[in-house]
Short mmCIF file of C-alpha atoms (C1' of nucleotides) in Angstrom, two decimals:
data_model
loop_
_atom_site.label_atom_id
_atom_site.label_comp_id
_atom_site.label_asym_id
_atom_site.label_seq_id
_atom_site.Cartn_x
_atom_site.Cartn_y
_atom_site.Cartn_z
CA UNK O 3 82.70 204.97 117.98
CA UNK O 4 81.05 206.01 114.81
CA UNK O 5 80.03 204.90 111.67
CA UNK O 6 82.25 203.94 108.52
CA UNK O 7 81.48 206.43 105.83
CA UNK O 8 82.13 205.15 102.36
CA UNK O 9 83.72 208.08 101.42
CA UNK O 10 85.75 208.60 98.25
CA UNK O 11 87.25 211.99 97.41
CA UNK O 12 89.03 213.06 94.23
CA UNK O 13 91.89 215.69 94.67
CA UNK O 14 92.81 217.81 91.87
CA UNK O 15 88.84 217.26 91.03
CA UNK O 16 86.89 220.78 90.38
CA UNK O 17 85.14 221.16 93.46
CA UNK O 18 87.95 221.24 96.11
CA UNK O 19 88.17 218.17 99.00
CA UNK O 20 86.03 220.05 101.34
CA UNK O 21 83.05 220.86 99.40
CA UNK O 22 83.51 216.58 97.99
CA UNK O 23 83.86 216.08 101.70
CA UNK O 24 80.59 218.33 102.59
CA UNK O 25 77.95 216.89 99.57
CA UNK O 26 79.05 213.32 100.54
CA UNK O 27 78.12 213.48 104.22
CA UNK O 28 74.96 215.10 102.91
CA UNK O 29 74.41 212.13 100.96
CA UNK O 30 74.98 209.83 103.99
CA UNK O 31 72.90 211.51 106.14
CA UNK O 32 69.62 212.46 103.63
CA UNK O 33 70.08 208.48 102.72
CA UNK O 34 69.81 207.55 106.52
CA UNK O 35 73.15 206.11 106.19
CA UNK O 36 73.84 208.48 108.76
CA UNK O 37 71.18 208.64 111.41
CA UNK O 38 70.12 211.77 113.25
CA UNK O 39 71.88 211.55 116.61
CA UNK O 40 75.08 209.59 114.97
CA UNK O 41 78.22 210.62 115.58
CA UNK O 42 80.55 211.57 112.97
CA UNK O 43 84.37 210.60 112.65
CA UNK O 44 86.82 212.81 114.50
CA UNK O 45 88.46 215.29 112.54
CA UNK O 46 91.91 213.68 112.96
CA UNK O 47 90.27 210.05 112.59
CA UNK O 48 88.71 211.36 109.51
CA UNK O 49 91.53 213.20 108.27
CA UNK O 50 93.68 209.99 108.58
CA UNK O 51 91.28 207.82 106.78
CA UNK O 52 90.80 210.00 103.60
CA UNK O 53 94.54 211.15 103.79
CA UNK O 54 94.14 215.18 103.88
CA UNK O 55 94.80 217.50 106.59
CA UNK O 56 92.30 217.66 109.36
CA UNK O 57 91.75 221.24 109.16
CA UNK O 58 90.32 220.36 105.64
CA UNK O 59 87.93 218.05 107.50
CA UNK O 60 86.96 220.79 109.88
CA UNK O 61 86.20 222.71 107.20
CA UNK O 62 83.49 220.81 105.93
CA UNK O 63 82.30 219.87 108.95
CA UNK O 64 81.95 223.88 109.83
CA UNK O 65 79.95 224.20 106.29
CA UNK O 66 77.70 221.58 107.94
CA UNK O 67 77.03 222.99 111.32
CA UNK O 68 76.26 226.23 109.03
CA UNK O 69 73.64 224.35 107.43
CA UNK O 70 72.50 222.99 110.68
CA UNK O 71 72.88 219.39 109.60
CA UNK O 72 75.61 218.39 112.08
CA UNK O 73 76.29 219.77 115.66
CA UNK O 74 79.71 219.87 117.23
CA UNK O 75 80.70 219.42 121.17
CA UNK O 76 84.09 220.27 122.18
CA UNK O 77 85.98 217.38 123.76
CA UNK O 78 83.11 214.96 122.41
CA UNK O 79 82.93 214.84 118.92
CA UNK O 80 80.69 216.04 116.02
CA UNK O 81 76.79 214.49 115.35
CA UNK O 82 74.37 214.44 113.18
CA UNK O 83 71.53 217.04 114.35
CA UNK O 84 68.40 215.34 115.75
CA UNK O 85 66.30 217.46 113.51
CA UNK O 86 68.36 217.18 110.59
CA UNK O 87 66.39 218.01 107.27
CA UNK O 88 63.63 219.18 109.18
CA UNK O 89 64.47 222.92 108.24
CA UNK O 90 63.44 222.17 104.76
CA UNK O 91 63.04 225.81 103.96
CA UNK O 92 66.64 225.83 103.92
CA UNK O 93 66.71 223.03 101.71
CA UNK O 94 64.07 223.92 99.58
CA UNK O 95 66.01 226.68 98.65
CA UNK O 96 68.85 224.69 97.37
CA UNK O 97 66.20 222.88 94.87
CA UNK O 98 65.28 225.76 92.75
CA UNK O 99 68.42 226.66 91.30
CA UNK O 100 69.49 222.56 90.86
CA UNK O 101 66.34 222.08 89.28
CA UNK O 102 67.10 224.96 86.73
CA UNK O 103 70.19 223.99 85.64
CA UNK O 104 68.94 220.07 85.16
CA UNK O 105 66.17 221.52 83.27
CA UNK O 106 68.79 223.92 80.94
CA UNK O 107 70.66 220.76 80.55
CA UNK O 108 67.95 218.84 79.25
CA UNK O 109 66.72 221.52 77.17
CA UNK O 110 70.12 221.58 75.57
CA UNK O 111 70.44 218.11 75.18
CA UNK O 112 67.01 217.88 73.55
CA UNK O 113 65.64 215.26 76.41
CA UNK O 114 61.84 215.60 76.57
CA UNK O 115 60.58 216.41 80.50
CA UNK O 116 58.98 212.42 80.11
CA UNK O 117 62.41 211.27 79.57
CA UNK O 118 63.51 213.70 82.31
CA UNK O 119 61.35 212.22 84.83
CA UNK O 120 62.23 208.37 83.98
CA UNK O 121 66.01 209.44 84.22
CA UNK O 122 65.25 210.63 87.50
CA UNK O 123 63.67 207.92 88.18
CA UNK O 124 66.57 205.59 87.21
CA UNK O 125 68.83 207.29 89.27
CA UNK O 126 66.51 207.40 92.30
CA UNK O 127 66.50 203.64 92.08
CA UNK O 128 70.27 203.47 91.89
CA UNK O 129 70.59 205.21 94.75
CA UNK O 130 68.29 202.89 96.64
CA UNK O 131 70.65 200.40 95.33
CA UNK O 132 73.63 201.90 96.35
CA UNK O 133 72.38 202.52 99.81
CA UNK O 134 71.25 198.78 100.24
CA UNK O 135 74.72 197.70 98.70
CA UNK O 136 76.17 199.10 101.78
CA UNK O 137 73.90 198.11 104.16
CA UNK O 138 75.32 194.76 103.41
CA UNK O 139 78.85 195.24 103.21
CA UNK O 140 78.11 196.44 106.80
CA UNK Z 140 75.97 242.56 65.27
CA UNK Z 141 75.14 240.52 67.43
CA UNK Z 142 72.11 239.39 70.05
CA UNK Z 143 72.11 241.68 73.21
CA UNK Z 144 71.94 238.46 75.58
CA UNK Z 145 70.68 239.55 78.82
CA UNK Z 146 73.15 238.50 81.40
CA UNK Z 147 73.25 239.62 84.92
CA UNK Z 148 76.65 238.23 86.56
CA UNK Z 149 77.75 238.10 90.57
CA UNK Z 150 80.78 238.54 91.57
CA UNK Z 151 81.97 237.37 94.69
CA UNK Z 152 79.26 234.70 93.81
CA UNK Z 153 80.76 231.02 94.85
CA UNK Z 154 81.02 230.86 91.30
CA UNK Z 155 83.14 231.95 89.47
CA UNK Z 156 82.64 234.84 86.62
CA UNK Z 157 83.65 233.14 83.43
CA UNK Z 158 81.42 230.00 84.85
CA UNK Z 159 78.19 232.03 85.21
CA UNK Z 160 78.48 233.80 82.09
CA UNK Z 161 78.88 229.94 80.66
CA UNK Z 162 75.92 228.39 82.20
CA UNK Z 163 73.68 231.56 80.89
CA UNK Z 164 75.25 231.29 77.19
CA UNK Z 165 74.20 227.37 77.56
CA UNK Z 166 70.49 228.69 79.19
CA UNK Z 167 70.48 231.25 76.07
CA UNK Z 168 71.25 228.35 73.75
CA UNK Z 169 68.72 226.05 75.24
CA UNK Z 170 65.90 228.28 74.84
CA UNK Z 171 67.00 229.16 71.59
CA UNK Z 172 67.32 232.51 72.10
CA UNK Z 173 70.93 232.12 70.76
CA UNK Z 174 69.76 230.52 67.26
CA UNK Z 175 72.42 228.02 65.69
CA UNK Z 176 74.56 230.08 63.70
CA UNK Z 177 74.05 233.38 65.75
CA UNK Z 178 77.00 235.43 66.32
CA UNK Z 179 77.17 236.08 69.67
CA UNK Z 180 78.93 239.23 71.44
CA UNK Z 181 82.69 239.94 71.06
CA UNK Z 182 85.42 239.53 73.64
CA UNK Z 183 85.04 243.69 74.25
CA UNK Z 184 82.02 244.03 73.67
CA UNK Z 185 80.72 241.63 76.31
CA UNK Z 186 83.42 242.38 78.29
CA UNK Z 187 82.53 245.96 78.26
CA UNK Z 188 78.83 245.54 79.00
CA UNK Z 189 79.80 242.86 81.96
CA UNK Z 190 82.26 245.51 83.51
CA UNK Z 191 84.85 242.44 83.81
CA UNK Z 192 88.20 241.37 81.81
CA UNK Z 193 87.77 240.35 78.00
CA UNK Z 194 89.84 237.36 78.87
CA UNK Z 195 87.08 236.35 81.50
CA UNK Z 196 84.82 236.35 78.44
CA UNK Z 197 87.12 234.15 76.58
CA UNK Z 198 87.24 231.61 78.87
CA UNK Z 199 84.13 230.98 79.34
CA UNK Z 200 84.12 230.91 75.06
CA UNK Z 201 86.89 228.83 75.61
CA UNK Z 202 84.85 226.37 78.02
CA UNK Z 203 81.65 226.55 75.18
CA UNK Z 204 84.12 225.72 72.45
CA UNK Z 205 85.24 222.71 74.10
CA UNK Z 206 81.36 221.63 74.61
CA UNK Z 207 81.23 221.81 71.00
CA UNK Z 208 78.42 224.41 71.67
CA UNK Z 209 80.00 227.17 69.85
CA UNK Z 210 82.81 228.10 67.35
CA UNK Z 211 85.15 231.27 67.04
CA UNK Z 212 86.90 231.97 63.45
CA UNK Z 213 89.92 234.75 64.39
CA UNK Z 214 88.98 238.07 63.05
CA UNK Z 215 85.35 237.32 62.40
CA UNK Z 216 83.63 236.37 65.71
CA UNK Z 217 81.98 233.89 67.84
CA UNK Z 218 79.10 231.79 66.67
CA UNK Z 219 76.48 229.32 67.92
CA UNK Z 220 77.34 225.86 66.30
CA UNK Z 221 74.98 224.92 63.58
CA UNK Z 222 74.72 221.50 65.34
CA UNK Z 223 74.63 222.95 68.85
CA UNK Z 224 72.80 220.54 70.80
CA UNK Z 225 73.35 217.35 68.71
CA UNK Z 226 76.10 215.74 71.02
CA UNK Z 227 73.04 214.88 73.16
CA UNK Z 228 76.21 212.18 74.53
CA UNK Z 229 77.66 214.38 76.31
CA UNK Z 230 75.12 216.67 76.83
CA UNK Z 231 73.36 213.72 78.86
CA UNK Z 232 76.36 212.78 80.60
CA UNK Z 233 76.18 216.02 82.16
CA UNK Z 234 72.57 215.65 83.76
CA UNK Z 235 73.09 212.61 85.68
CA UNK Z 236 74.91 214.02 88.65
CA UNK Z 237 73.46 217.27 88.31
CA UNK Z 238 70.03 214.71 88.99
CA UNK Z 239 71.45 212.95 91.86
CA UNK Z 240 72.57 216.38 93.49
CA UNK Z 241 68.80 217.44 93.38
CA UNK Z 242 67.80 213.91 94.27
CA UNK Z 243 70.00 214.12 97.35
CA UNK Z 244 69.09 217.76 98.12
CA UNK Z 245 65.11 216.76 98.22
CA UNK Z 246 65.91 213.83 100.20
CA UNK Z 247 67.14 215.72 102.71
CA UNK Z 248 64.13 218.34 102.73
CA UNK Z 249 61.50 215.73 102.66
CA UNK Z 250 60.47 216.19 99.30
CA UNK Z 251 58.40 213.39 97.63
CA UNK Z 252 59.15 212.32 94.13
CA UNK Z 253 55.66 213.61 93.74
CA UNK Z 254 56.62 217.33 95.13
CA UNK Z 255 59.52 217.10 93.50
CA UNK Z 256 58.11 216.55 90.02
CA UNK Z 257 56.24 219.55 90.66
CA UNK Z 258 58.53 221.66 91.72
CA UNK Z 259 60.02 220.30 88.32
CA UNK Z 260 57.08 221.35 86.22
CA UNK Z 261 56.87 224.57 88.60
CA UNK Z 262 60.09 226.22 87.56
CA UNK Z 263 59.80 224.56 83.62
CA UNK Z 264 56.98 227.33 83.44
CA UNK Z 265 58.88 229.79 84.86
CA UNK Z 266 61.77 229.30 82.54
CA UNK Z 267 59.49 229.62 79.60
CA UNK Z 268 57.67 232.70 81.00
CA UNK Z 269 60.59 234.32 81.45
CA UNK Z 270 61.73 233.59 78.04
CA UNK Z 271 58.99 235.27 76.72
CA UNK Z 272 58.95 238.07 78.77
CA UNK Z 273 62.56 238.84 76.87
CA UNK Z 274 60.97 238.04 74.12
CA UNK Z 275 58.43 240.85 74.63
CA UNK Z 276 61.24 243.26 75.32
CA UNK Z 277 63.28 243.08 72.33
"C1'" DC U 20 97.97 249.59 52.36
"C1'" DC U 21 95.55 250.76 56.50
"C1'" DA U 22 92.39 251.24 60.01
"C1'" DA U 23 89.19 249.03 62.97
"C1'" DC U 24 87.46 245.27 64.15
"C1'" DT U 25 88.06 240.22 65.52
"C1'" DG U 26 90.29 236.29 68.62
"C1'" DT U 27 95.01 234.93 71.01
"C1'" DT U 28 98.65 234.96 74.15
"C1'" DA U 29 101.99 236.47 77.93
"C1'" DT U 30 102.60 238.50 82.26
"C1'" DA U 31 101.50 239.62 86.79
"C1'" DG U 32 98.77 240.35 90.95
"C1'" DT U 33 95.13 238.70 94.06
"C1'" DC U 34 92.79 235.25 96.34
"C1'" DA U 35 91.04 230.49 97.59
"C1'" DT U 36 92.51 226.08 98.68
"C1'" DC U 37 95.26 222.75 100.82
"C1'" DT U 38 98.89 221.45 103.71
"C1'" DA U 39 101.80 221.33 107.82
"C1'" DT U 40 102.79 222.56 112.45
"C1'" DA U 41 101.80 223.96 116.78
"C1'" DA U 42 99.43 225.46 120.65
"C1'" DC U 43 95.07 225.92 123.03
"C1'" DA U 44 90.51 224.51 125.41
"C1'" DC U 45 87.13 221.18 126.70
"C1'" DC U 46 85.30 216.48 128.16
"C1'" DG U 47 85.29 211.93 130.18
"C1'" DA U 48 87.39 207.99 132.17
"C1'" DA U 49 91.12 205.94 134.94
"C1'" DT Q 282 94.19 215.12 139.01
"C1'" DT Q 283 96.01 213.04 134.91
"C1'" DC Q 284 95.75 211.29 130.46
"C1'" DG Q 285 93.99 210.66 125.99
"C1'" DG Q 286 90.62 211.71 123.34
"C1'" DT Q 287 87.74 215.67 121.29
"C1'" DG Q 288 87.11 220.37 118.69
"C1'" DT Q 289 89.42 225.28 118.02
"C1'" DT Q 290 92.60 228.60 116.56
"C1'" DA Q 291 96.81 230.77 114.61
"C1'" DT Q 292 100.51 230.81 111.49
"C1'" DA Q 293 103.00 230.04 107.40
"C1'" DG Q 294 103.93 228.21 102.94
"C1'" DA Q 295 102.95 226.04 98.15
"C1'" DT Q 296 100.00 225.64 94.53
"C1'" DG Q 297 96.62 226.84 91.35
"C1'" DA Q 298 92.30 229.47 90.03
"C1'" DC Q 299 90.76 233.82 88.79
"C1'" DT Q 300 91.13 238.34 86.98
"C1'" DA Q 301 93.24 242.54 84.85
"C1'" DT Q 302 96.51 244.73 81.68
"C1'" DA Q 303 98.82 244.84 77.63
"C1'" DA Q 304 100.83 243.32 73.54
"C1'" DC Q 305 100.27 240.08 69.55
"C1'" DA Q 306 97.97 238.07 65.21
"C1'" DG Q 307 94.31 237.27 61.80
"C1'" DT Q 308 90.11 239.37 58.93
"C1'" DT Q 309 87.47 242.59 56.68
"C1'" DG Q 310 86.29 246.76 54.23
"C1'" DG Q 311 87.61 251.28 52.84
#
DNA sequence: CCAACTGTTATAGTCATCTATAACACCGAA
DNA sequence: TTCGGTGTTATAGATGACTATAACAGTTGG
């Protein structure tokens, strides 16, 4: 078994399926929606749910295991890394640039680094939202 | 003539060409090193300096253009909008998943709201020492 | 007019992405 | 062992993104 995975992808989008596929799992599992030690959905079981091909699947599952979030066991399945996030060098390294362009885009759009911080703030709490919003669909 | 615009481009980056070259027009616009009403670099010219296609350069024009952040008159040139920066709309609309990306990203690395604020305020002062370091040099 | 600049467009080749199909290898339970 | 699940790999094809080349069209100044 494994858990649901409110996932929603958007085909003909700009990023392509897998990389959709690969930030929302990311979501799930920096959220705790997806605990360390959780199994995933099989690539096929996956593939089935979100209607693409599996080998799509696999590859965002193998951009994953790059990043050392998930860990895959032939025959078994594919879970979430017991130390997942804990390599937050890696992470941290995926801030710097992220925060540049926010900070660009905020220049550009005149939006003081006050204003800034309480739209960050906003969205923080929507995401708290969002996560407890599933939590009781669950 | 033009501003010399000091652009370093990737290629084989997981961006694309035209794309960088857009986000560091939009960085040169924020810091107003591109003044409203600057002309900036023709298709050649650029294109000569960026060893890549003129037409790369005009897409990524073309992708300004339809930000509203610049304007090109046939014959004459491309030119920073007068009232680049205005459409704050849109501009905005552009920041919110850009902040839940980072949101998500520090999530997973453990980074407070605290750290990440700054880590925020960290790379604002980079961005404006490095502005003025081109400053210097021109 | 004409020459030298400007942006614009058409064409074509290369590559990434996605899909579909199939075969393979491993694990665990009946 | 056998069966049904798992991930893995190879192949091929369609589509579209990306880039380069070249020809086209408007503007300005001599």
């Amino acid at each position: 078994m494994s858990a649901p995975l409110h996932i929603h992808l958007t085909p003909g989008d700009e990023a392509p399926l897998y990389r959709q596929l690969v930030r929302q799992v990311v979501a799930a599992i920096a959220s705790g929606h997806l605990a360390p030690g959780a199994r995933l959905p099989s690539l096929r079981e996956l593939a089935k749910t979100l209607v693409v091909a599996p080998l799509t699947v696999k590859k965002a599952y193998d951009v994953l295991e790059e990043r050392d979030l998930i860990e895959t066991r032939r025959g078994q399945g594919t879970f979430v890394r017991l130390d997942a996030g804990s390599s937050s060098r890696e992470a941290t390294e995926r801030l710097r640039p992220l925060a540049r362009r926010l900070l660009v885009e905020a220049d550009l759009a005149n939006v003081d680094p006050e204003a800034l911080s309480l739209l960050l703030d906003r969205e923080r709490t929507r995401l708290r939202e969002e996560r407890e919003t599933r939590e009781e669909a669950s």
